[in-house]
PDB file of C-alpha atoms in Angstrom:
ATOM      1  CA  MET D  20     -10.069 -73.600 195.882  1.00  0.00           C
ATOM      2  CA  PRO D  21     -10.610 -76.541 193.479  1.00  0.00           C
ATOM      3  CA  GLU D  22      -8.390 -76.404 190.381  1.00  0.00           C
ATOM      4  CA  TRP D  23     -11.330 -76.438 187.945  1.00  0.00           C
ATOM      5  CA  ILE D  24     -12.873 -73.373 189.576  1.00  0.00           C
ATOM      6  CA  GLU D  25      -9.523 -71.569 189.423  1.00  0.00           C
ATOM      7  CA  ILE D  26      -9.227 -72.407 185.704  1.00  0.00           C
ATOM      8  CA  VAL D  27     -12.752 -71.066 185.065  1.00  0.00           C
ATOM      9  CA  ILE D  28     -11.951 -67.811 186.882  1.00  0.00           C
ATOM     10  CA  ARG D  29      -8.619 -67.405 185.058  1.00  0.00           C
ATOM     11  CA  THR D  30     -10.211 -68.128 181.674  1.00  0.00           C
ATOM     12  CA  LEU D  31     -12.948 -65.545 182.240  1.00  0.00           C
ATOM     13  CA  ALA D  32     -10.341 -63.039 183.418  1.00  0.00           C
ATOM     14  CA  ALA D  33      -8.158 -63.742 180.367  1.00  0.00           C
ATOM     15  CA  MET D  34     -11.169 -63.273 178.065  1.00  0.00           C
ATOM     16  CA  ALA D  35     -12.014 -59.949 179.712  1.00  0.00           C
ATOM     17  CA  VAL D  36      -8.405 -58.726 179.466  1.00  0.00           C
ATOM     18  CA  LEU D  37      -8.149 -59.830 175.818  1.00  0.00           C
ATOM     19  CA  PHE D  38     -11.388 -58.012 174.959  1.00  0.00           C
ATOM     20  CA  ILE D  39     -10.175 -54.783 176.544  1.00  0.00           C
ATOM     21  CA  LEU D  40      -6.720 -55.009 174.948  1.00  0.00           C
ATOM     22  CA  THR D  41      -8.183 -55.786 171.518  1.00  0.00           C
ATOM     23  CA  LYS D  42     -10.356 -52.662 171.827  1.00  0.00           C
ATOM     24  CA  VAL D  43      -7.168 -50.728 172.591  1.00  0.00           C
ATOM     25  CA  LEU D  44      -5.387 -52.211 169.563  1.00  0.00           C
ATOM     26  CA  GLY D  45      -8.273 -51.146 167.303  1.00  0.00           C
ATOM     27  CA  LYS D  46     -10.122 -52.648 164.342  1.00  0.00           C
ATOM     28  CA  ARG D  47      -6.985 -53.378 162.321  1.00  0.00           C
ATOM     29  CA  GLN D  48      -6.157 -56.226 164.706  1.00  0.00           C
ATOM     30  CA  ILE D  49      -9.316 -58.108 163.601  1.00  0.00           C
ATOM     31  CA  SER D  50      -9.111 -57.192 159.912  1.00  0.00           C
ATOM     32  CA  GLU D  51      -6.309 -57.782 157.437  1.00  0.00           C
ATOM     33  CA  LEU D  52      -3.083 -57.894 159.434  1.00  0.00           C
ATOM     34  CA  SER D  53       0.382 -56.628 158.683  1.00  0.00           C
ATOM     35  CA  LEU D  54       3.334 -58.866 159.522  1.00  0.00           C
ATOM     36  CA  PHE D  55       3.913 -57.269 162.936  1.00  0.00           C
ATOM     37  CA  GLU D  56       0.200 -57.359 163.808  1.00  0.00           C
ATOM     38  CA  TYR D  57       0.095 -61.034 162.842  1.00  0.00           C
ATOM     39  CA  ILE D  58       2.993 -61.799 165.223  1.00  0.00           C
ATOM     40  CA  THR D  59       1.344 -59.734 167.962  1.00  0.00           C
ATOM     41  CA  GLY D  60      -1.959 -61.594 167.579  1.00  0.00           C
ATOM     42  CA  ILE D  61      -0.317 -65.030 167.839  1.00  0.00           C
ATOM     43  CA  SER D  62       1.766 -64.019 170.862  1.00  0.00           C
ATOM     44  CA  ILE D  63      -1.186 -62.523 172.719  1.00  0.00           C
ATOM     45  CA  GLY D  64      -3.201 -65.699 172.107  1.00  0.00           C
ATOM     46  CA  ASN D  65      -0.407 -67.897 173.484  1.00  0.00           C
ATOM     47  CA  ILE D  66       0.060 -65.719 176.545  1.00  0.00           C
ATOM     48  CA  ALA D  67      -3.685 -65.706 177.237  1.00  0.00           C
ATOM     49  CA  ALA D  68      -3.700 -69.514 177.108  1.00  0.00           C
ATOM     50  CA  TYR D  69      -0.847 -69.541 179.647  1.00  0.00           C
ATOM     51  CA  VAL D  70      -2.749 -67.212 181.982  1.00  0.00           C
ATOM     52  CA  SER D  71      -5.854 -69.372 181.666  1.00  0.00           C
ATOM     53  CA  LEU D  72      -4.346 -72.850 182.214  1.00  0.00           C
ATOM     54  CA  ASP D  73      -0.984 -72.588 183.999  1.00  0.00           C
ATOM     55  CA  LEU D  74      -1.648 -73.287 187.677  1.00  0.00           C
ATOM     56  CA  ASP D  75       1.621 -72.031 189.152  1.00  0.00           C
ATOM     57  CA  ASN D  76       1.739 -68.966 191.376  1.00  0.00           C
ATOM     58  CA  LEU D  77       3.275 -66.682 188.740  1.00  0.00           C
ATOM     59  CA  TRP D  78       0.277 -66.563 186.394  1.00  0.00           C
ATOM     60  CA  TYR D  79      -0.078 -62.802 186.918  1.00  0.00           C
ATOM     61  CA  LEU D  80       3.189 -62.362 185.004  1.00  0.00           C
ATOM     62  CA  GLY D  81       1.217 -63.360 181.922  1.00  0.00           C
ATOM     63  CA  ILE D  82      -0.969 -60.261 182.387  1.00  0.00           C
ATOM     64  CA  VAL D  83       2.198 -58.148 182.621  1.00  0.00           C
ATOM     65  CA  SER D  84       3.461 -59.730 179.386  1.00  0.00           C
ATOM     66  CA  LEU D  85       0.138 -58.986 177.677  1.00  0.00           C
ATOM     67  CA  LEU D  86       0.341 -55.343 178.720  1.00  0.00           C
ATOM     68  CA  VAL D  87       3.914 -55.107 177.381  1.00  0.00           C
ATOM     69  CA  TRP D  88       2.935 -56.633 174.025  1.00  0.00           C
ATOM     70  CA  VAL D  89      -0.034 -54.295 173.628  1.00  0.00           C
ATOM     71  CA  SER D  90       1.964 -51.235 174.697  1.00  0.00           C
ATOM     72  CA  VAL D  91       4.714 -52.010 172.166  1.00  0.00           C
ATOM     73  CA  SER D  92       2.142 -52.685 169.430  1.00  0.00           C
ATOM     74  CA  VAL D  93       0.282 -49.416 170.053  1.00  0.00           C
ATOM     75  CA  GLY D  94       3.568 -47.520 170.221  1.00  0.00           C
ATOM     76  CA  ILE D  95       4.743 -48.942 166.901  1.00  0.00           C
ATOM     77  CA  GLU D  96       1.392 -48.112 165.284  1.00  0.00           C
ATOM     78  CA  TYR D  97       1.758 -44.461 166.304  1.00  0.00           C
ATOM     79  CA  TRP D  98       5.378 -44.504 165.118  1.00  0.00           C
ATOM     80  CA  THR D  99       4.383 -45.869 161.699  1.00  0.00           C
ATOM     81  CA  VAL D 100       1.860 -43.037 161.344  1.00  0.00           C
ATOM     82  CA  LYS D 101       4.584 -40.454 161.932  1.00  0.00           C
ATOM     83  CA  ASN D 102       7.490 -42.035 160.024  1.00  0.00           C
ATOM     84  CA  ARG D 103       7.252 -43.417 156.491  1.00  0.00           C
ATOM     85  CA  LYS D 104      10.506 -45.420 156.733  1.00  0.00           C
ATOM     86  CA  VAL D 105       9.275 -47.196 159.841  1.00  0.00           C
ATOM     87  CA  ARG D 106       5.930 -47.797 158.149  1.00  0.00           C
ATOM     88  CA  ASP D 107       7.621 -49.393 155.146  1.00  0.00           C
ATOM     89  CA  LEU D 108       9.764 -51.559 157.434  1.00  0.00           C
ATOM     90  CA  VAL D 109       6.916 -52.724 159.709  1.00  0.00           C
ATOM     91  CA  ASP D 110       3.950 -52.897 157.334  1.00  0.00           C
ATOM     92  CA  GLY D 111       5.834 -53.433 154.078  1.00  0.00           C
ATOM     93  CA  LYS D 112       5.007 -51.906 150.697  1.00  0.00           C
ATOM     94  CA  GLY D 113       2.767 -52.884 147.845  1.00  0.00           C
ATOM     95  CA  ARG D 114       4.411 -54.529 144.849  1.00  0.00           C
ATOM     96  CA  VAL D 115       3.261 -54.226 141.230  1.00  0.00           C
ATOM     97  CA  LEU D 116       2.906 -57.701 139.688  1.00  0.00           C
ATOM     98  CA  ILE D 117       1.228 -56.762 136.389  1.00  0.00           C
ATOM     99  CA  LYS D 118       1.718 -53.559 134.404  1.00  0.00           C
ATOM    100  CA  ASP D 119       0.121 -52.736 131.049  1.00  0.00           C
ATOM    101  CA  GLY D 120      -1.101 -56.317 130.722  1.00  0.00           C
ATOM    102  CA  LYS D 121       2.382 -57.816 131.204  1.00  0.00           C
ATOM    103  CA  LEU D 122       3.590 -60.008 134.050  1.00  0.00           C
ATOM    104  CA  LEU D 123       6.595 -58.747 136.018  1.00  0.00           C
ATOM    105  CA  LYS D 124       8.446 -62.005 136.636  1.00  0.00           C
ATOM    106  CA  GLU D 125      11.023 -60.598 139.047  1.00  0.00           C
ATOM    107  CA  GLN D 126       8.290 -59.113 141.227  1.00  0.00           C
ATOM    108  CA  LEU D 127       6.490 -62.451 141.331  1.00  0.00           C
ATOM    109  CA  LYS D 128       9.698 -64.112 142.536  1.00  0.00           C
ATOM    110  CA  LYS D 129      10.111 -61.533 145.298  1.00  0.00           C
ATOM    111  CA  GLU D 130       6.581 -62.251 146.504  1.00  0.00           C
ATOM    112  CA  ARG D 131       7.163 -66.022 146.096  1.00  0.00           C
ATOM    113  CA  LEU D 132       3.872 -66.211 144.239  1.00  0.00           C
ATOM    114  CA  THR D 133       3.260 -68.892 141.614  1.00  0.00           C
ATOM    115  CA  LEU D 134       1.381 -68.224 138.393  1.00  0.00           C
ATOM    116  CA  ASP D 135      -1.430 -70.536 139.524  1.00  0.00           C
ATOM    117  CA  GLU D 136      -1.853 -68.530 142.732  1.00  0.00           C
ATOM    118  CA  LEU D 137      -1.778 -65.246 140.812  1.00  0.00           C
ATOM    119  CA  LEU D 138      -4.385 -66.421 138.296  1.00  0.00           C
ATOM    120  CA  GLU D 139      -6.591 -67.656 141.126  1.00  0.00           C
ATOM    121  CA  GLN D 140      -6.499 -64.252 142.803  1.00  0.00           C
ATOM    122  CA  LEU D 141      -7.168 -62.521 139.487  1.00  0.00           C
ATOM    123  CA  ARG D 142     -10.253 -64.681 138.945  1.00  0.00           C
ATOM    124  CA  SER D 143     -11.513 -63.669 142.378  1.00  0.00           C
ATOM    125  CA  LYS D 144     -11.421 -60.075 141.046  1.00  0.00           C
ATOM    126  CA  ASP D 145     -13.318 -61.054 137.845  1.00  0.00           C
ATOM    127  CA  ALA D 146     -10.141 -60.753 135.768  1.00  0.00           C
ATOM    128  CA  TYR D 147      -9.676 -63.828 133.583  1.00  0.00           C
ATOM    129  CA  ARG D 148      -7.004 -62.577 131.161  1.00  0.00           C
ATOM    130  CA  VAL D 149      -3.724 -61.020 132.212  1.00  0.00           C
ATOM    131  CA  ALA D 150      -3.735 -58.947 129.023  1.00  0.00           C
ATOM    132  CA  ASP D 151      -6.926 -57.159 130.213  1.00  0.00           C
ATOM    133  CA  VAL D 152      -5.247 -55.900 133.401  1.00  0.00           C
ATOM    134  CA  GLU D 153      -3.740 -52.405 133.555  1.00  0.00           C
ATOM    135  CA  PHE D 154      -2.233 -52.826 137.030  1.00  0.00           C
ATOM    136  CA  ALA D 155      -2.230 -55.577 139.648  1.00  0.00           C
ATOM    137  CA  VAL D 156      -0.677 -54.708 143.001  1.00  0.00           C
ATOM    138  CA  MET D 157       0.055 -57.096 145.868  1.00  0.00           C
ATOM    139  CA  GLU D 158      -0.595 -55.023 148.990  1.00  0.00           C
ATOM    140  CA  SER D 159       1.339 -55.400 152.225  1.00  0.00           C
ATOM    141  CA  SER D 160      -1.690 -57.191 153.702  1.00  0.00           C
ATOM    142  CA  GLY D 161      -1.424 -59.909 151.023  1.00  0.00           C
ATOM    143  CA  GLU D 162      -4.510 -58.759 149.111  1.00  0.00           C
ATOM    144  CA  LEU D 163      -4.286 -58.377 145.331  1.00  0.00           C
ATOM    145  CA  ASN D 164      -5.864 -55.195 143.978  1.00  0.00           C
ATOM    146  CA  VAL D 165      -6.593 -55.085 140.256  1.00  0.00           C
ATOM    147  CA  LEU D 166      -7.256 -52.188 137.864  1.00  0.00           C
ATOM    148  CA  MET D 167      -8.683 -53.294 134.521  1.00  0.00           C
ATOM    149  CA  LYS D 168      -7.899 -51.489 131.282  1.00  0.00           C
ATOM    150  CA  LYS D 169     -10.435 -48.810 130.427  1.00  0.00           C
ATOM    151  CA  GLN D 170     -12.095 -50.785 127.642  1.00  0.00           C
ATOM    152  CA  TYR D 171     -12.814 -53.610 130.076  1.00  0.00           C
ATOM    153  CA  GLN D 172     -14.115 -51.487 132.954  1.00  0.00           C
ATOM    154  CA  PRO D 173     -17.866 -51.286 133.643  1.00  0.00           C
ATOM    155  CA  ILE D 174     -19.559 -48.254 132.063  1.00  0.00           C
ATOM    156  CA  THR D 175     -20.403 -45.536 134.571  1.00  0.00           C
ATOM    157  CA  PRO D 176     -22.605 -42.430 134.184  1.00  0.00           C
ATOM    158  CA  ASP D 177     -19.445 -40.305 134.436  1.00  0.00           C
ATOM    159  CA  MET D 178     -17.954 -42.037 131.380  1.00  0.00           C
ATOM    160  CA  LEU D 179     -21.102 -41.186 129.429  1.00  0.00           C
ATOM    161  CA  GLY D 180     -21.093 -37.606 130.624  1.00  0.00           C
ATOM    162  CA  TRP D 181     -24.335 -37.947 132.541  1.00  0.00           C
ATOM    163  CA  LYS D 182     -24.924 -35.792 135.576  1.00  0.00           C
ATOM    164  CA  MET D 183     -26.546 -37.786 138.351  1.00  0.00           C
ATOM    165  CA  ALA D 184     -28.501 -36.385 141.270  1.00  0.00           C
ATOM    166  CA  GLU D 185     -26.835 -36.539 144.673  1.00  0.00           C
ATOM    167  CA  GLU D 186     -27.692 -39.793 146.441  1.00  0.00           C
ATOM    168  CA  LYS D 187     -28.693 -39.585 150.089  1.00  0.00           C
ATOM    169  CA  PRO D 188     -28.693 -42.569 152.450  1.00  0.00           C
ATOM    170  CA  PRO D 189     -32.071 -44.106 153.357  1.00  0.00           C
ATOM    171  CA  HIS D 190     -33.277 -43.986 156.945  1.00  0.00           C
ATOM    172  CA  THR D 191     -34.439 -47.079 158.819  1.00  0.00           C
ATOM    173  CA  LEU D 192     -37.508 -45.889 160.733  1.00  0.00           C
ATOM    174  CA  VAL D 193     -38.882 -49.182 162.064  1.00  0.00           C
ATOM    175  CA  MET D 194     -37.108 -52.410 163.002  1.00  0.00           C
ATOM    176  CA  ASP D 195     -38.868 -55.449 164.485  1.00  0.00           C
ATOM    177  CA  GLY D 196     -41.982 -53.388 165.167  1.00  0.00           C
ATOM    178  CA  ILE D 197     -40.082 -50.693 167.122  1.00  0.00           C
ATOM    179  CA  VAL D 198     -39.752 -47.091 165.942  1.00  0.00           C
ATOM    180  CA  LEU D 199     -36.126 -45.888 165.917  1.00  0.00           C
ATOM    181  CA  GLU D 200     -36.530 -42.402 167.340  1.00  0.00           C
ATOM    182  CA  LYS D 201     -33.041 -41.181 166.385  1.00  0.00           C
ATOM    183  CA  GLU D 202     -33.468 -42.185 162.722  1.00  0.00           C
ATOM    184  CA  LEU D 203     -36.961 -40.691 162.719  1.00  0.00           C
ATOM    185  CA  GLU D 204     -35.512 -37.384 163.887  1.00  0.00           C
ATOM    186  CA  LEU D 205     -32.690 -37.426 161.306  1.00  0.00           C
ATOM    187  CA  SER D 206     -35.106 -38.221 158.471  1.00  0.00           C
ATOM    188  CA  GLY D 207     -37.186 -35.097 159.118  1.00  0.00           C
ATOM    189  CA  VAL D 208     -40.528 -36.927 159.323  1.00  0.00           C
ATOM    190  CA  THR D 209     -42.775 -37.304 162.360  1.00  0.00           C
ATOM    191  CA  ARG D 210     -44.314 -40.290 164.105  1.00  0.00           C
ATOM    192  CA  ASP D 211     -47.746 -39.077 162.928  1.00  0.00           C
ATOM    193  CA  TRP D 212     -46.521 -39.150 159.302  1.00  0.00           C
ATOM    194  CA  LEU D 213     -45.248 -42.703 159.793  1.00  0.00           C
ATOM    195  CA  ARG D 214     -48.513 -43.768 161.429  1.00  0.00           C
ATOM    196  CA  HIS D 215     -50.461 -42.251 158.524  1.00  0.00           C
ATOM    197  CA  LYS D 216     -48.322 -44.119 155.956  1.00  0.00           C
ATOM    198  CA  LEU D 217     -48.961 -47.406 157.738  1.00  0.00           C
ATOM    199  CA  SER D 218     -52.702 -46.765 158.052  1.00  0.00           C
ATOM    200  CA  GLN D 219     -52.931 -46.118 154.305  1.00  0.00           C
ATOM    201  CA  GLN D 220     -51.848 -49.728 153.757  1.00  0.00           C
ATOM    202  CA  LYS D 221     -53.934 -50.919 156.761  1.00  0.00           C
ATOM    203  CA  LEU D 222     -50.799 -52.122 158.554  1.00  0.00           C
ATOM    204  CA  LYS D 223     -50.003 -52.375 162.249  1.00  0.00           C
ATOM    205  CA  LEU D 224     -46.718 -51.093 163.608  1.00  0.00           C
ATOM    206  CA  GLU D 225     -46.022 -54.252 165.605  1.00  0.00           C
ATOM    207  CA  ASP D 226     -46.292 -56.357 162.413  1.00  0.00           C
ATOM    208  CA  VAL D 227     -43.638 -54.339 160.545  1.00  0.00           C
ATOM    209  CA  LEU D 228     -40.304 -56.139 160.242  1.00  0.00           C
ATOM    210  CA  LEU D 229     -38.468 -53.250 158.563  1.00  0.00           C
ATOM    211  CA  ALA D 230     -39.473 -49.821 157.272  1.00  0.00           C
ATOM    212  CA  GLN D 231     -37.008 -47.612 155.397  1.00  0.00           C
ATOM    213  CA  LEU D 232     -37.510 -44.093 154.101  1.00  0.00           C
ATOM    214  CA  ASP D 233     -36.019 -43.676 150.629  1.00  0.00           C
ATOM    215  CA  SER D 234     -33.466 -40.991 149.787  1.00  0.00           C
ATOM    216  CA  ASP D 235     -36.234 -38.870 148.217  1.00  0.00           C
ATOM    217  CA  GLY D 236     -37.739 -38.400 151.699  1.00  0.00           C
ATOM    218  CA  ILE D 237     -41.162 -39.531 150.460  1.00  0.00           C
ATOM    219  CA  THR D 238     -41.189 -43.209 149.536  1.00  0.00           C
ATOM    220  CA  LEU D 239     -41.496 -45.597 152.474  1.00  0.00           C
ATOM    221  CA  HIS D 240     -40.422 -49.200 151.807  1.00  0.00           C
ATOM    222  CA  ILE D 241     -42.068 -51.626 154.224  1.00  0.00           C
ATOM    223  CA  GLN D 242     -41.223 -55.288 154.853  1.00  0.00           C
ATOM    224  CA  MET D 243     -43.777 -57.216 156.896  1.00  0.00           C
ATOM    225  CA  ALA D 244     -43.069 -60.132 159.218  1.00  0.00           C
ATOM    226  CA  ASP D 245     -45.283 -62.362 157.029  1.00  0.00           C
ATOM    227  CA  GLY D 246     -43.156 -61.677 153.926  1.00  0.00           C
ATOM    228  CA  ARG D 247     -45.303 -58.988 152.275  1.00  0.00           C
ATOM    229  CA  SER D 248     -43.689 -55.787 151.069  1.00  0.00           C
ATOM    230  CA  PHE D 249     -45.036 -52.312 150.284  1.00  0.00           C
ATOM    231  CA  PRO D 250     -45.214 -50.510 147.954  1.00  0.00           C
ATOM    232  CA  GLN D 251     -45.684 -53.296 145.430  1.00  0.00           C
ATOM    233  CA  LYS D 252     -43.104 -53.060 142.674  1.00  0.00           C
ATOM    234  CA  LYS D 253     -44.649 -52.152 139.352  1.00  0.00           C
ATOM    235  CA  ALA D 254     -43.115 -52.884 135.992  1.00  0.00           C
ATOM    236  CA  ASP D 255     -42.264 -49.841 133.913  1.00  0.00           C
ATOM    237  CA  LYS D 256     -44.556 -49.212 130.994  1.00  0.00           C
ATOM    238  CA  PRO D 257     -42.919 -49.690 127.587  1.00  0.00           C
ATOM    239  CA  ALA D 258     -43.622 -46.049 126.680  1.00  0.00           C
ATOM    240  CA  ASP D 259     -41.838 -44.846 129.828  1.00  0.00           C
ATOM    241  CA  ARG D 260     -38.815 -47.028 129.172  1.00  0.00           C
ATOM    242  CA  ILE D 261     -38.611 -45.882 125.524  1.00  0.00           C
ATOM    243  CA  ARG D 262     -38.854 -42.244 126.618  1.00  0.00           C
ATOM    244  CA  GLN D 263     -36.059 -42.726 129.121  1.00  0.00           C
ATOM    245  CA  MET D 264     -33.791 -44.524 126.632  1.00  0.00           C
ATOM    246  CA  THR D 265     -34.281 -41.922 123.898  1.00  0.00           C
ATOM    247  CA  ALA D 266     -33.547 -39.100 126.350  1.00  0.00           C
ATOM    248  CA  GLN D 267     -30.292 -40.814 127.304  1.00  0.00           C
ATOM    249  CA  LEU D 268     -29.423 -41.279 123.635  1.00  0.00           C
ATOM    250  CA  GLU D 269     -30.043 -37.595 122.939  1.00  0.00           C
ATOM    251  CA  ASP D 270     -27.765 -36.601 125.824  1.00  0.00           C
ATOM    252  CA  GLU D 271     -25.045 -38.956 124.607  1.00  0.00           C
ATOM    253  CA  LEU D 272     -25.189 -37.628 121.028  1.00  0.00           C
ATOM    254  CA  LYS D 273     -24.938 -34.053 122.320  1.00  0.00           C
ATOM    255  CA  ARG D 274     -21.929 -34.985 124.434  1.00  0.00           C
ATOM    256  CA  LEU D 275     -20.211 -36.714 121.508  1.00  0.00           C
ATOM    257  CA  GLU D 276     -20.868 -33.719 119.290  1.00  0.00           C
ATOM    258  CA  GLN D 277     -19.205 -31.378 121.786  1.00  0.00           C
ATOM    259  CA  ALA D 278     -16.248 -33.742 122.276  1.00  0.00           C
ATOM    260  CA  ALA D 279     -15.675 -34.339 118.555  1.00  0.00           C
ATOM    261  CA  ARG D 280     -12.135 -33.500 117.396  1.00  0.00           C
ATOM    262  CA  ASN D 281     -12.991 -32.442 113.856  1.00  0.00           C
ATOM    263  CA  GLU D 282     -15.866 -30.852 112.000  1.00  0.00           C
ATOM    264  CA  ALA D 283     -16.764 -34.017 110.038  1.00  0.00           C
ATOM    265  CA  ASP D 284     -17.368 -36.024 113.218  1.00  0.00           C
ATOM    266  CA  ARG D 285     -19.264 -33.125 114.735  1.00  0.00           C
ATOM    267  CA  GLN D 286     -21.571 -32.954 111.721  1.00  0.00           C
ATOM    268  CA  ALA D 287     -22.153 -36.720 111.840  1.00  0.00           C
ATOM    269  CA  TYR D 288     -23.298 -36.578 115.467  1.00  0.00           C
ATOM    270  CA  ARG D 289     -25.422 -33.478 114.758  1.00  0.00           C
ATOM    271  CA  SER D 290     -27.086 -35.208 111.818  1.00  0.00           C
ATOM    272  CA  ALA D 291     -27.859 -38.309 113.908  1.00  0.00           C
ATOM    273  CA  LEU D 292     -29.321 -36.117 116.633  1.00  0.00           C
ATOM    274  CA  ASP D 293     -31.492 -34.222 114.144  1.00  0.00           C
ATOM    275  CA  ARG D 294     -32.822 -37.459 112.656  1.00  0.00           C
ATOM    276  CA  LEU D 295     -33.617 -38.798 116.124  1.00  0.00           C
ATOM    277  CA  GLN D 296     -35.458 -35.641 117.165  1.00  0.00           C
ATOM    278  CA  THR D 297     -37.344 -35.491 113.856  1.00  0.00           C
ATOM    279  CA  GLY D 298     -38.433 -39.096 114.237  1.00  0.00           C
ATOM    280  CA  LEU D 299     -39.680 -38.485 117.751  1.00  0.00           C
ATOM    281  CA  LYS D 300     -41.645 -35.413 116.689  1.00  0.00           C
ATOM    282  CA  GLY D 301     -43.203 -37.399 113.843  1.00  0.00           C
ATOM    283  CA  LYS D 302     -44.583 -39.868 116.370  1.00  0.00           C
TER     284      LYS D 302
END
């Protein structure tokens, strides 16, 4: 057999073996790696290159070596799940670099991280001042996770005391002009309903690039291959926006009144709420 054909066959075999072994190792092997997983990945790559290109008669020993590496790696992964000490030794532990807006110099030295590198990673997390950071932890994977102080965190409905309706995932009913039967079944609508929705807009199924059913189970968002979209987005009327904003303000004033620590504050919020409601009734 010519050498080039043998190399092609070995390379394809090595690729197939690597694919199967990577599936065995799991998704962590292709995401952020721990130290041991990093070593395993490099070693497996080197061994696969040996299997692919080395033309001696002992190439099959490379496959044996690959199986040993993968077996040890899988075994250690199961061991780390069962034993915390082994997990700390193999994967390492996170290290706090910033606490209460103050740099921990000794921790930075242990991670061998310069201030320039730390500031760069903070900026990637939208943190531009160390003093604004409550905690910054260097994880075992090398990623920096940052918790901002409360006054610098984005406002959420929970902070304002608002109760939000449960959000359900949308269902993709049509993709590239093909109805996805499984999604159609999970959404609770029928093919006739979908056909009726398309006919209302005078659209053909084969021309639909993407159709998604909203979480309300009623609204169908359609993207056409020619760039059109349905339904057309309409701007909110000023009256509707004002009504929504005033309702939110009323809810917030009621929440503040209930959370007030003394009677004077409670009366101030109650008075503001009364004035707001009186003004709205006057209109």
